[in-house]
Amino acid sequence: MLSNQYLASNRGYTAEQKAKSYLEQHSLVFIEQNFKSKVSEIDLIMRDQEQLVFVEVKFRKNASHGSAAEQFTKSKRNKLEKAIYYYLLKNKLNAFHTSFRIDVVAIDAEKVNWIKNV
């Protein structure tokens, strides 16, 4: 029998792949997936022309516990920002001179909702 943790991570990976494919179909270029820092993880890093796009992917099988987009909380955003600054530092990119934004791809069952510049 598969553990709940395995099933959850598999669903997360599947949702991230779906989001990656969706964004690529909308002309974004894939850079990296699951960049880890001590504080958080960046699900997807993409490029939209000259701008880096840090993507948080949220998935909900059904709306019984709220929508996927509602799961992107202020606390999650703060952790994600710290991971982004770590990514920029690690890649020798100046946060003040590098164009970037944070997007959320919220997947509710099969419906994809791309929220830009949250």
Short mmCIF file of N, CA and C in Angstrom, two decimals:
data_model
loop_
_atom_site.label_atom_id
_atom_site.label_comp_id
_atom_site.label_asym_id
_atom_site.label_seq_id
_atom_site.Cartn_x
_atom_site.Cartn_y
_atom_site.Cartn_z
N MET A 1 0.85 -1.18 0.00
CA MET A 1 0.00 0.00 0.00
C MET A 1 0.89 1.25 0.00
N LEU A 2 0.52 2.25 -0.80
CA LEU A 2 1.30 3.48 -0.91
C LEU A 2 0.96 4.42 0.24
N SER A 3 1.97 5.12 0.74
CA SER A 3 1.76 6.05 1.84
C SER A 3 1.06 7.31 1.35
N ASN A 4 0.40 8.00 2.28
CA ASN A 4 -0.26 9.27 1.95
C ASN A 4 0.76 10.31 1.48
N GLN A 5 1.95 10.30 2.09
CA GLN A 5 2.99 11.25 1.70
C GLN A 5 3.42 11.00 0.26
N TYR A 6 3.58 9.75 -0.13
CA TYR A 6 3.95 9.42 -1.50
C TYR A 6 2.87 9.88 -2.47
N LEU A 7 1.61 9.60 -2.13
CA LEU A 7 0.51 10.00 -3.01
C LEU A 7 0.43 11.51 -3.14
N ALA A 8 0.62 12.23 -2.04
CA ALA A 8 0.57 13.69 -2.08
C ALA A 8 1.72 14.24 -2.92
N SER A 9 2.92 13.69 -2.77
CA SER A 9 4.05 14.20 -3.54
C SER A 9 3.87 13.87 -5.02
N ASN A 10 3.28 12.72 -5.33
CA ASN A 10 3.02 12.35 -6.71
C ASN A 10 1.97 13.29 -7.34
N ARG A 11 0.93 13.62 -6.58
CA ARG A 11 -0.08 14.57 -7.07
C ARG A 11 0.55 15.94 -7.28
N GLY A 12 1.44 16.34 -6.36
CA GLY A 12 2.13 17.62 -6.49
C GLY A 12 2.99 17.66 -7.73
N TYR A 13 3.72 16.60 -7.98
CA TYR A 13 4.57 16.53 -9.17
C TYR A 13 3.72 16.59 -10.44
N THR A 14 2.62 15.85 -10.44
CA THR A 14 1.72 15.85 -11.60
C THR A 14 1.15 17.25 -11.84
N ALA A 15 0.76 17.94 -10.77
CA ALA A 15 0.22 19.29 -10.90
C ALA A 15 1.30 20.24 -11.43
N GLU A 16 2.53 20.10 -10.94
CA GLU A 16 3.62 20.94 -11.42
C GLU A 16 3.90 20.70 -12.90
N GLN A 17 3.85 19.45 -13.32
CA GLN A 17 4.07 19.15 -14.74
C GLN A 17 2.96 19.75 -15.60
N LYS A 18 1.73 19.69 -15.10
CA LYS A 18 0.60 20.27 -15.83
C LYS A 18 0.76 21.79 -15.93
N ALA A 19 1.17 22.42 -14.84
CA ALA A 19 1.39 23.87 -14.83
C ALA A 19 2.53 24.24 -15.77
N LYS A 20 3.61 23.48 -15.73
CA LYS A 20 4.77 23.74 -16.60
C LYS A 20 4.34 23.68 -18.07
N SER A 21 3.63 22.64 -18.44
CA SER A 21 3.15 22.48 -19.81
C SER A 21 2.24 23.63 -20.21
N TYR A 22 1.34 24.01 -19.32
CA TYR A 22 0.41 25.11 -19.57
C TYR A 22 1.18 26.41 -19.83
N LEU A 23 2.16 26.70 -18.99
CA LEU A 23 2.94 27.93 -19.14
C LEU A 23 3.79 27.91 -20.41
N GLU A 24 4.35 26.75 -20.74
CA GLU A 24 5.12 26.64 -21.99
C GLU A 24 4.22 26.87 -23.20
N GLN A 25 2.98 26.42 -23.14
CA GLN A 25 2.03 26.66 -24.22
C GLN A 25 1.70 28.15 -24.35
N HIS A 26 1.96 28.90 -23.29
CA HIS A 26 1.72 30.34 -23.30
C HIS A 26 3.05 31.11 -23.41
N SER A 27 4.03 30.48 -24.04
CA SER A 27 5.30 31.10 -24.44
C SER A 27 6.30 31.36 -23.32
N LEU A 28 6.09 30.81 -22.14
CA LEU A 28 7.12 30.92 -21.11
C LEU A 28 8.14 29.81 -21.33
N VAL A 29 9.38 30.07 -20.93
CA VAL A 29 10.47 29.12 -21.12
C VAL A 29 10.86 28.55 -19.76
N PHE A 30 10.92 27.24 -19.68
CA PHE A 30 11.27 26.55 -18.44
C PHE A 30 12.75 26.73 -18.12
N ILE A 31 13.03 27.01 -16.84
CA ILE A 31 14.41 27.12 -16.36
C ILE A 31 14.72 26.03 -15.34
N GLU A 32 13.89 25.92 -14.31
CA GLU A 32 14.20 24.99 -13.22
C GLU A 32 12.92 24.61 -12.48
N GLN A 33 12.95 23.44 -11.85
CA GLN A 33 11.81 22.96 -11.07
C GLN A 33 12.29 22.55 -9.69
N ASN A 34 11.48 22.86 -8.68
CA ASN A 34 11.72 22.46 -7.29
C ASN A 34 13.06 22.96 -6.74
N PHE A 35 13.33 24.25 -6.91
CA PHE A 35 14.52 24.86 -6.32
C PHE A 35 14.29 24.96 -4.81
N LYS A 36 15.21 24.38 -4.04
CA LYS A 36 15.04 24.32 -2.59
C LYS A 36 15.97 25.30 -1.87
N SER A 37 15.41 25.94 -0.86
CA SER A 37 16.20 26.73 0.08
C SER A 37 15.87 26.20 1.48
N LYS A 38 16.51 26.76 2.49
CA LYS A 38 16.22 26.30 3.85
C LYS A 38 14.80 26.62 4.26
N VAL A 39 14.25 27.70 3.71
CA VAL A 39 12.94 28.19 4.13
C VAL A 39 11.78 27.63 3.32
N SER A 40 11.99 27.46 2.02
CA SER A 40 10.89 27.10 1.14
C SER A 40 11.41 26.46 -0.14
N GLU A 41 10.48 26.15 -1.01
CA GLU A 41 10.81 25.59 -2.32
C GLU A 41 10.08 26.40 -3.38
N ILE A 42 10.76 26.64 -4.49
CA ILE A 42 10.13 27.31 -5.63
C ILE A 42 9.71 26.21 -6.59
N ASP A 43 8.42 26.07 -6.84
CA ASP A 43 7.91 24.98 -7.67
C ASP A 43 8.47 25.05 -9.09
N LEU A 44 8.32 26.20 -9.74
CA LEU A 44 8.80 26.36 -11.11
C LEU A 44 9.46 27.72 -11.26
N ILE A 45 10.54 27.74 -12.02
CA ILE A 45 11.17 28.99 -12.42
C ILE A 45 11.12 29.01 -13.94
N MET A 46 10.50 30.06 -14.46
CA MET A 46 10.29 30.19 -15.89
C MET A 46 10.84 31.55 -16.33
N ARG A 47 10.88 31.75 -17.64
CA ARG A 47 11.26 33.05 -18.18
C ARG A 47 10.15 33.50 -19.14
N ASP A 48 9.72 34.75 -18.94
CA ASP A 48 8.74 35.38 -19.82
C ASP A 48 9.46 36.55 -20.49
N GLN A 49 9.95 36.32 -21.68
CA GLN A 49 10.82 37.24 -22.40
C GLN A 49 12.06 37.50 -21.55
N GLU A 50 12.24 38.72 -21.03
CA GLU A 50 13.43 39.03 -20.23
C GLU A 50 13.17 38.97 -18.73
N GLN A 51 11.98 38.53 -18.33
CA GLN A 51 11.60 38.53 -16.93
C GLN A 51 11.59 37.12 -16.35
N LEU A 52 12.20 36.95 -15.18
CA LEU A 52 12.10 35.68 -14.46
C LEU A 52 10.72 35.59 -13.83
N VAL A 53 10.15 34.40 -13.87
CA VAL A 53 8.84 34.17 -13.27
C VAL A 53 8.97 33.02 -12.28
N PHE A 54 8.71 33.32 -11.01
CA PHE A 54 8.75 32.31 -9.96
C PHE A 54 7.31 31.87 -9.73
N VAL A 55 7.07 30.58 -9.92
CA VAL A 55 5.70 30.07 -9.95
C VAL A 55 5.43 29.15 -8.77
N GLU A 56 4.37 29.45 -8.06
CA GLU A 56 3.85 28.58 -7.01
C GLU A 56 2.67 27.83 -7.60
N VAL A 57 2.71 26.51 -7.52
CA VAL A 57 1.63 25.68 -8.05
C VAL A 57 0.79 25.17 -6.89
N LYS A 58 -0.51 25.39 -6.98
CA LYS A 58 -1.45 24.91 -5.98
C LYS A 58 -2.48 24.03 -6.66
N PHE A 59 -2.79 22.90 -6.02
CA PHE A 59 -3.72 21.94 -6.61
C PHE A 59 -4.77 21.53 -5.57
N ARG A 60 -6.00 21.45 -6.01
CA ARG A 60 -7.09 20.92 -5.19
C ARG A 60 -7.90 19.96 -6.05
N LYS A 61 -8.08 18.75 -5.51
CA LYS A 61 -8.87 17.75 -6.21
C LYS A 61 -10.34 18.15 -6.25
N ASN A 62 -10.80 18.79 -5.16
CA ASN A 62 -12.16 19.31 -5.11
C ASN A 62 -12.16 20.53 -4.19
N ALA A 63 -13.26 21.25 -4.17
CA ALA A 63 -13.33 22.52 -3.45
C ALA A 63 -13.83 22.38 -2.01
N SER A 64 -13.85 21.17 -1.47
CA SER A 64 -14.38 20.99 -0.12
C SER A 64 -13.56 21.72 0.94
N HIS A 65 -12.29 21.98 0.67
CA HIS A 65 -11.43 22.72 1.61
C HIS A 65 -10.99 24.05 1.01
N GLY A 66 -11.79 24.60 0.10
CA GLY A 66 -11.46 25.86 -0.54
C GLY A 66 -10.79 25.65 -1.89
N SER A 67 -10.65 26.74 -2.62
CA SER A 67 -10.04 26.65 -3.94
C SER A 67 -8.52 26.57 -3.83
N ALA A 68 -7.90 26.16 -4.91
CA ALA A 68 -6.44 26.05 -4.93
C ALA A 68 -5.80 27.42 -4.72
N ALA A 69 -6.33 28.45 -5.34
CA ALA A 69 -5.76 29.80 -5.22
C ALA A 69 -5.79 30.30 -3.78
N GLU A 70 -6.81 29.92 -3.04
CA GLU A 70 -6.91 30.34 -1.64
C GLU A 70 -5.81 29.76 -0.76
N GLN A 71 -5.13 28.75 -1.24
CA GLN A 71 -4.07 28.11 -0.46
C GLN A 71 -2.76 28.89 -0.51
N PHE A 72 -2.69 29.92 -1.36
CA PHE A 72 -1.49 30.76 -1.43
C PHE A 72 -1.65 31.88 -0.41
N THR A 73 -1.16 31.64 0.79
CA THR A 73 -1.35 32.55 1.91
C THR A 73 -0.22 33.57 2.00
N LYS A 74 -0.41 34.56 2.85
CA LYS A 74 0.62 35.57 3.09
C LYS A 74 1.89 34.91 3.64
N SER A 75 1.73 33.94 4.51
CA SER A 75 2.87 33.21 5.07
C SER A 75 3.64 32.48 3.98
N LYS A 76 2.93 31.82 3.07
CA LYS A 76 3.57 31.12 1.96
C LYS A 76 4.29 32.11 1.07
N ARG A 77 3.68 33.26 0.82
CA ARG A 77 4.31 34.28 -0.02
C ARG A 77 5.62 34.76 0.62
N ASN A 78 5.59 35.01 1.92
CA ASN A 78 6.80 35.46 2.62
C ASN A 78 7.93 34.44 2.51
N LYS A 79 7.61 33.18 2.69
CA LYS A 79 8.62 32.12 2.56
C LYS A 79 9.14 32.03 1.13
N LEU A 80 8.23 32.15 0.18
CA LEU A 80 8.61 32.09 -1.23
C LEU A 80 9.54 33.25 -1.59
N GLU A 81 9.24 34.44 -1.09
CA GLU A 81 10.11 35.60 -1.35
C GLU A 81 11.53 35.35 -0.84
N LYS A 82 11.65 34.76 0.34
CA LYS A 82 12.98 34.45 0.89
C LYS A 82 13.72 33.46 -0.01
N ALA A 83 13.00 32.47 -0.51
CA ALA A 83 13.61 31.49 -1.42
C ALA A 83 14.03 32.16 -2.73
N ILE A 84 13.23 33.10 -3.19
CA ILE A 84 13.57 33.82 -4.44
C ILE A 84 14.84 34.63 -4.25
N TYR A 85 14.97 35.34 -3.15
CA TYR A 85 16.18 36.13 -2.92
C TYR A 85 17.40 35.23 -2.78
N TYR A 86 17.21 34.06 -2.20
CA TYR A 86 18.31 33.09 -2.12
C TYR A 86 18.69 32.61 -3.53
N TYR A 87 17.70 32.32 -4.36
CA TYR A 87 17.95 31.90 -5.74
C TYR A 87 18.74 32.98 -6.49
N LEU A 88 18.30 34.22 -6.35
CA LEU A 88 18.98 35.33 -7.04
C LEU A 88 20.43 35.45 -6.55
N LEU A 89 20.62 35.38 -5.25
CA LEU A 89 21.97 35.46 -4.68
C LEU A 89 22.85 34.31 -5.18
N LYS A 90 22.31 33.11 -5.14
CA LYS A 90 23.06 31.92 -5.58
C LYS A 90 23.45 32.01 -7.05
N ASN A 91 22.61 32.66 -7.85
CA ASN A 91 22.88 32.78 -9.28
C ASN A 91 23.51 34.12 -9.65
N LYS A 92 24.00 34.83 -8.63
CA LYS A 92 24.71 36.10 -8.83
C LYS A 92 23.88 37.13 -9.61
N LEU A 93 22.59 37.18 -9.26
CA LEU A 93 21.68 38.14 -9.87
C LEU A 93 21.30 39.19 -8.82
N ASN A 94 21.37 40.44 -9.19
CA ASN A 94 21.04 41.53 -8.29
C ASN A 94 19.52 41.69 -8.23
N ALA A 95 18.96 41.60 -7.03
CA ALA A 95 17.51 41.69 -6.87
C ALA A 95 16.95 43.03 -7.33
N PHE A 96 17.78 44.07 -7.29
CA PHE A 96 17.32 45.40 -7.68
C PHE A 96 17.43 45.64 -9.19
N HIS A 97 18.20 44.80 -9.86
CA HIS A 97 18.40 44.99 -11.30
C HIS A 97 17.94 43.79 -12.12
N THR A 98 17.24 42.88 -11.50
CA THR A 98 16.72 41.71 -12.19
C THR A 98 15.19 41.80 -12.21
N SER A 99 14.63 41.77 -13.40
CA SER A 99 13.18 41.82 -13.53
C SER A 99 12.59 40.45 -13.20
N PHE A 100 11.69 40.41 -12.22
CA PHE A 100 11.04 39.15 -11.88
C PHE A 100 9.66 39.42 -11.31
N ARG A 101 8.86 38.35 -11.30
CA ARG A 101 7.53 38.42 -10.71
C ARG A 101 7.19 37.06 -10.11
N ILE A 102 6.13 37.06 -9.31
CA ILE A 102 5.61 35.82 -8.73
C ILE A 102 4.25 35.56 -9.34
N ASP A 103 4.07 34.36 -9.89
CA ASP A 103 2.78 33.93 -10.42
C ASP A 103 2.31 32.71 -9.63
N VAL A 104 1.02 32.51 -9.63
CA VAL A 104 0.43 31.31 -9.04
C VAL A 104 -0.34 30.59 -10.14
N VAL A 105 -0.12 29.30 -10.25
CA VAL A 105 -0.95 28.47 -11.11
C VAL A 105 -1.79 27.60 -10.17
N ALA A 106 -3.08 27.92 -10.14
CA ALA A 106 -4.01 27.21 -9.27
C ALA A 106 -4.81 26.22 -10.12
N ILE A 107 -4.73 24.96 -9.74
CA ILE A 107 -5.42 23.91 -10.49
C ILE A 107 -6.50 23.32 -9.59
N ASP A 108 -7.75 23.55 -9.98
CA ASP A 108 -8.90 22.99 -9.28
C ASP A 108 -9.46 21.88 -10.15
N ALA A 109 -9.26 20.64 -9.71
CA ALA A 109 -9.60 19.46 -10.51
C ALA A 109 -8.87 19.56 -11.84
N GLU A 110 -9.55 19.87 -12.92
CA GLU A 110 -8.91 19.98 -14.23
C GLU A 110 -8.80 21.42 -14.72
N LYS A 111 -9.36 22.38 -13.99
CA LYS A 111 -9.36 23.78 -14.42
C LYS A 111 -8.07 24.47 -13.96
N VAL A 112 -7.37 25.08 -14.93
CA VAL A 112 -6.13 25.79 -14.64
C VAL A 112 -6.41 27.29 -14.60
N ASN A 113 -5.98 27.92 -13.50
CA ASN A 113 -6.14 29.36 -13.33
C ASN A 113 -4.74 29.97 -13.12
N TRP A 114 -4.27 30.74 -14.10
CA TRP A 114 -2.95 31.35 -14.02
C TRP A 114 -3.10 32.78 -13.53
N ILE A 115 -2.59 33.04 -12.35
CA ILE A 115 -2.69 34.36 -11.73
C ILE A 115 -1.30 34.99 -11.80
N LYS A 116 -1.19 36.06 -12.58
CA LYS A 116 0.10 36.70 -12.80
C LYS A 116 0.35 37.79 -11.76
N ASN A 117 1.62 37.91 -11.41
CA ASN A 117 2.10 39.03 -10.59
C ASN A 117 1.30 39.19 -9.29
N VAL A 118 1.27 38.16 -8.49
CA VAL A 118 0.52 38.20 -7.22
C VAL A 118 1.21 39.04 -6.17
#
